[in-house]
Coordinates of C-alpha atoms in Angstrom, one line a residue:
M1 CA -22.7 63.1 45.6
S2 CA -19.3 61.1 44.5
P3 CA -16.5 61.9 46.5
K4 CA -13.7 64.3 44.8
A5 CA -10.3 64.2 44.4
T6 CA -9.9 67.0 47.0
D7 CA -11.9 65.0 49.7
A8 CA -8.7 63.1 50.6
P9 CA -7.3 63.3 54.0
D10 CA -4.5 65.1 55.0
R11 CA -2.8 62.2 56.5
P12 CA -2.2 59.7 53.6
D13 CA -1.3 57.0 55.9
D14 CA -4.8 57.2 57.6
L15 CA -6.9 54.3 55.5
D16 CA -10.1 55.0 57.6
A17 CA -10.6 58.4 56.6
L18 CA -10.1 57.7 52.8
P19 CA -13.3 58.0 50.1
H20 CA -15.4 55.2 49.9
V21 CA -15.7 55.0 45.8
P22 CA -18.0 52.1 44.7
A23 CA -16.9 49.9 41.8
P24 CA -19.6 50.4 38.9
R25 CA -20.9 46.8 38.3
P26 CA -23.5 47.1 35.6
W27 CA -23.7 43.4 34.8
R28 CA -24.9 43.2 38.4
W29 CA -27.5 45.6 37.5
V30 CA -28.4 43.7 34.3
A31 CA -28.6 40.4 35.9
G32 CA -31.0 41.9 38.6
G33 CA -33.4 43.3 36.0
I34 CA -33.6 40.1 34.1
G35 CA -34.4 38.4 37.2
L36 CA -37.5 40.6 37.9
V37 CA -38.5 40.6 34.6
L38 CA -38.5 36.6 34.7
A39 CA -40.2 36.6 37.9
A40 CA -43.0 39.1 36.6
Q41 CA -43.6 36.9 33.9
F42 CA -43.9 33.8 36.0
V43 CA -46.2 35.4 38.2
H44 CA -48.7 36.8 35.1
G45 CA -48.7 33.5 33.7
L46 CA -50.1 32.2 37.4
V47 CA -52.6 34.9 37.3
A48 CA -53.9 35.4 33.8
N49 CA -53.7 31.8 32.6
P50 CA -57.4 30.0 33.4
A51 CA -55.9 26.6 33.3
W52 CA -54.8 26.8 36.6
E53 CA -58.2 27.0 38.0
W54 CA -57.8 29.5 41.2
G55 CA -61.5 29.1 41.8
V56 CA -61.3 25.0 42.2
F57 CA -58.0 25.8 44.4
F58 CA -59.4 28.2 46.8
D59 CA -62.4 26.0 47.1
Y60 CA -60.2 22.9 48.4
L61 CA -57.3 25.1 50.1
L62 CA -58.9 25.0 53.4
S63 CA -61.5 22.0 53.2
E64 CA -61.7 19.6 56.0
T65 CA -60.7 17.1 53.7
V66 CA -57.4 19.2 52.7
V67 CA -56.7 20.6 56.6
S68 CA -57.1 17.2 58.2
A69 CA -54.9 15.4 55.8
V70 CA -52.3 18.2 56.6
W71 CA -52.7 17.2 60.1
V72 CA -51.9 13.8 59.5
T73 CA -49.0 14.8 57.3
V74 CA -47.7 17.0 60.7
Q75 CA -48.0 14.0 62.9
L76 CA -45.9 11.8 60.7
V77 CA -43.4 14.3 60.7
I78 CA -43.3 14.9 64.3
V79 CA -43.4 11.2 65.7
S80 CA -40.8 9.8 62.8
G81 CA -38.7 13.0 63.2
V82 CA -38.3 12.7 66.9
L83 CA -37.9 8.8 67.1
G84 CA -35.5 9.0 64.3
F85 CA -33.2 11.8 65.4
A86 CA -33.3 9.6 69.1
L87 CA -32.5 6.5 67.5
G88 CA -30.1 8.1 65.3
S89 CA -28.3 9.8 68.1
V90 CA -27.7 6.3 69.4
V91 CA -26.4 5.0 66.2
G92 CA -24.1 8.2 65.8
V93 CA -22.7 7.7 69.1
M94 CA -22.1 4.1 68.3
R95 CA -20.4 5.1 65.2
L96 CA -18.0 7.3 67.6
S97 CA -17.5 4.4 69.8
R98 CA -13.7 2.6 70.7
S99 CA -15.3 -0.6 70.0
R100 CA -14.8 -1.9 66.7
V101 CA -18.0 -4.0 67.0
L102 CA -20.0 -1.2 67.9
R103 CA -18.6 0.5 64.8
S104 CA -19.2 -2.0 62.5
V105 CA -22.7 -2.7 63.7
A106 CA -23.5 0.9 63.5
W107 CA -21.9 1.4 60.1
A108 CA -23.9 -1.4 58.4
Y109 CA -26.8 -0.5 59.9
V110 CA -27.0 3.3 58.2
W111 CA -25.2 1.7 55.2
A112 CA -28.0 -0.7 54.6
L113 CA -31.1 1.9 55.3
R114 CA -29.4 4.4 53.2
S115 CA -28.6 2.1 50.4
V116 CA -32.4 1.0 50.3
P117 CA -35.0 3.4 48.7
L118 CA -37.4 4.4 51.4
M119 CA -40.2 3.4 48.9
V120 CA -38.8 0.0 49.3
Q121 CA -38.6 0.1 52.8
L122 CA -42.2 1.4 53.5
L123 CA -43.5 -1.4 51.4
F124 CA -41.4 -3.8 53.2
W125 CA -42.8 -2.9 56.6
F126 CA -46.5 -2.7 54.9
N127 CA -46.2 -6.6 53.9
L128 CA -44.1 -7.6 57.2
A129 CA -47.5 -9.5 58.1
Y130 CA -46.7 -12.0 55.1
L131 CA -43.5 -12.2 55.8
Y132 CA -43.8 -13.0 59.8
R133 CA -46.9 -14.3 60.8
R134 CA -46.2 -13.9 64.7
I135 CA -43.7 -11.6 66.7
G136 CA -42.5 -12.7 69.9
V137 CA -40.2 -11.7 72.7
G138 CA -37.7 -14.1 74.3
I139 CA -34.1 -15.9 74.4
P140 CA -32.3 -15.3 71.2
F141 CA -32.3 -18.7 69.5
G142 CA -34.4 -19.9 72.4
P143 CA -38.0 -20.0 73.6
V144 CA -40.2 -17.0 73.0
L145 CA -41.8 -15.9 76.0
A146 CA -44.6 -13.8 74.5
S147 CA -45.8 -13.4 71.0
A148 CA -48.7 -11.7 69.0
D149 CA -50.4 -11.7 65.8
T150 CA -48.0 -9.3 63.3
L151 CA -51.3 -8.3 61.4
H152 CA -53.0 -7.0 64.4
L153 CA -50.1 -5.7 65.9
I154 CA -48.8 -3.4 63.4
G155 CA -51.4 -1.5 61.2
T156 CA -50.7 0.5 57.8
M157 CA -50.0 4.0 60.4
T158 CA -47.5 2.0 62.5
A159 CA -45.6 0.7 59.5
A160 CA -45.6 4.0 57.8
I161 CA -43.9 5.7 61.0
I162 CA -41.6 2.4 61.7
G163 CA -40.0 2.8 57.8
L164 CA -39.8 6.5 58.1
T165 CA -38.4 6.3 61.6
L166 CA -35.5 3.8 60.5
H167 CA -34.9 5.5 56.9
Q168 CA -34.5 8.9 59.0
S169 CA -32.5 7.3 61.7
A170 CA -29.6 6.5 59.1
Y171 CA -29.5 10.0 57.8
A172 CA -29.6 11.4 61.4
A173 CA -26.8 9.3 62.8
E174 CA -24.5 10.8 60.1
V175 CA -25.7 14.6 61.1
V176 CA -24.8 13.7 64.7
R177 CA -21.5 12.0 64.1
G178 CA -20.6 14.8 61.8
G179 CA -21.5 17.4 64.6
V180 CA -19.6 15.6 67.4
A181 CA -16.7 15.1 65.3
S182 CA -16.3 18.8 64.5
V183 CA -15.6 19.4 68.2
D184 CA -11.8 19.6 68.6
P185 CA -10.5 16.7 70.4
G186 CA -8.2 18.6 72.1
Q187 CA -10.7 20.3 74.4
L188 CA -11.9 16.5 75.9
L189 CA -8.3 16.0 76.6
A190 CA -7.7 19.4 78.4
A191 CA -11.3 18.2 80.0
N192 CA -9.8 15.1 81.0
A193 CA -6.8 16.5 82.6
L194 CA -9.0 18.8 84.6
G195 CA -10.6 16.1 86.2
I196 CA -14.1 17.1 84.8
P197 CA -16.6 14.1 84.6
R198 CA -17.3 12.5 81.4
L199 CA -21.2 13.6 81.3
R200 CA -20.4 17.2 82.2
Q201 CA -17.8 17.0 79.1
W202 CA -21.0 15.9 76.9
R203 CA -23.1 18.4 78.2
R204 CA -21.2 21.7 78.7
I205 CA -18.4 21.1 76.1
V206 CA -19.4 18.7 73.2
L207 CA -22.9 19.3 72.7
P208 CA -23.1 23.3 72.6
Q209 CA -20.4 23.5 69.7
A210 CA -21.9 20.5 68.0
M211 CA -25.0 21.6 68.0
R212 CA -23.8 24.5 65.8
A213 CA -23.0 22.0 63.1
I214 CA -26.1 19.4 63.8
L215 CA -28.5 21.9 63.5
P216 CA -28.5 23.2 60.2
N217 CA -28.3 19.7 58.6
A218 CA -30.9 18.4 61.1
A219 CA -33.2 20.8 60.0
N220 CA -32.8 20.1 56.3
E221 CA -33.6 16.4 57.0
I222 CA -36.7 17.3 58.7
I223 CA -37.8 19.4 56.0
S224 CA -36.8 16.4 53.2
L225 CA -38.7 13.9 55.7
L226 CA -41.9 16.2 55.5
K227 CA -41.4 15.7 51.7
S228 CA -41.0 11.7 51.9
T229 CA -44.2 11.4 53.6
S230 CA -45.8 11.7 50.5
L231 CA -44.4 8.4 49.8
V232 CA -47.0 6.7 52.3
S233 CA -49.4 7.3 49.5
V234 CA -48.8 4.1 48.5
M235 CA -50.0 2.6 51.8
A236 CA -53.5 4.0 51.3
I237 CA -53.0 6.5 54.5
G238 CA -54.8 9.6 54.3
E239 CA -51.8 12.5 54.4
L240 CA -52.0 15.4 52.5
F241 CA -50.6 13.9 48.8
Y242 CA -52.9 10.7 49.2
R243 CA -55.9 12.9 49.9
V244 CA -55.5 15.5 46.8
Q245 CA -54.9 12.5 44.7
I246 CA -58.2 10.9 45.8
V247 CA -59.9 14.3 45.4
Y248 CA -58.7 15.2 41.9
G249 CA -59.4 11.4 40.6
R250 CA -62.9 12.2 41.3
N251 CA -63.1 15.2 39.9
G252 CA -60.4 15.5 37.3
R253 CA -59.2 19.0 38.4
V254 CA -55.4 17.8 38.9
V255 CA -53.6 21.2 38.3
P256 CA -55.4 23.1 41.1
L257 CA -55.4 20.3 43.5
L258 CA -51.8 19.7 42.9
M259 CA -51.4 23.4 43.5
V260 CA -53.5 22.8 47.4
A261 CA -50.9 20.3 48.2
T262 CA -47.9 22.4 46.8
V263 CA -49.1 25.3 48.8
W264 CA -49.5 23.5 51.8
Y265 CA -46.1 21.8 51.4
L266 CA -44.9 25.5 51.1
V267 CA -46.4 26.5 54.4
L268 CA -45.3 23.8 56.5
T269 CA -41.6 23.9 55.2
T270 CA -41.8 27.9 55.8
V271 CA -42.8 27.0 59.4
L272 CA -40.1 24.9 59.7
T273 CA -37.6 27.2 58.4
L274 CA -38.2 30.0 61.1
V275 CA -38.1 27.4 63.8
Q276 CA -34.6 26.3 62.4
R277 CA -33.8 30.1 62.3
R278 CA -35.1 30.6 65.7
V279 CA -33.0 27.4 67.1
E280 CA -29.9 28.2 65.6
R281 CA -29.9 31.6 67.2
R282 CA -30.4 30.3 70.5
F283 CA -27.1 28.0 69.8
A284 CA -25.0 30.9 68.0
W285 CA -22.1 31.9 70.3
V286 CA -21.4 35.5 70.8
G287 CA -17.4 36.6 70.2
S288 CA -14.4 34.4 69.3
D289 CA -13.8 33.0 72.8
G290 CA -17.2 31.4 73.0
G291 CA -18.0 32.9 76.2
G292 CA -22.0 33.2 75.5
R293 CA -24.8 32.7 73.5
A294 CA -26.9 35.3 71.4
D295 CA -30.0 36.6 72.4
A296 CA -33.2 34.7 71.0

């Protein structure tokens, strides 16, 4: 029932007691109705159109070939993501260093790897054996103490992980740098004045606050990495997209096999999104005074 004029409070200055009258917004209802109609039409097209070949889709969705390819994709994401963010954290800290040399080296590293397309980087690492037949460890510009044949040392999977890791580390470095830079430097000055050790400053002051800015961007980078794994199909690695291409190259069922890959990518990104939400709640602060963390 809508409020009436007689429902007005006795005290005109009591704003909380005033009746709340929602403003009419007819265009919001119209836009919502159009959105529902378009969504229903899209779903009807998926169900009613026999060209989608849902029978073929369900035959391959949980097949051993596809599931094993999904596991290869997950391995690529985990290994490249962990190594990429570990290396990116180091580069990100170098970007914040007071040393001009370290800042310049880190900037050049990020600039180069972000400028070159991932596909090109993967093909470079895939052909590393043609560029350098042997790689070794020794004194720079001096004698080599130990060396190994590149062709046998770096296989196809290793080249893919190296390419994905280095590419991911460049973006992770900027994520970490931005997160740390978002912390008010006055807090570190106050911590120095109180004599708090440098390591404790990072562990108890900088990182808890920086993580709030790092985590959303880091989750987006991991999701981007997941989709980028499809590029290693050019190296004939049996990840999800490569296996799907092999199957529809044999039976000619392109659309249902692409839908199989699409659904699995949706499942994996959904899992990553749920993990992101869980971790973000873990690092969310309660209250404006930053006195504690939210319950997970």
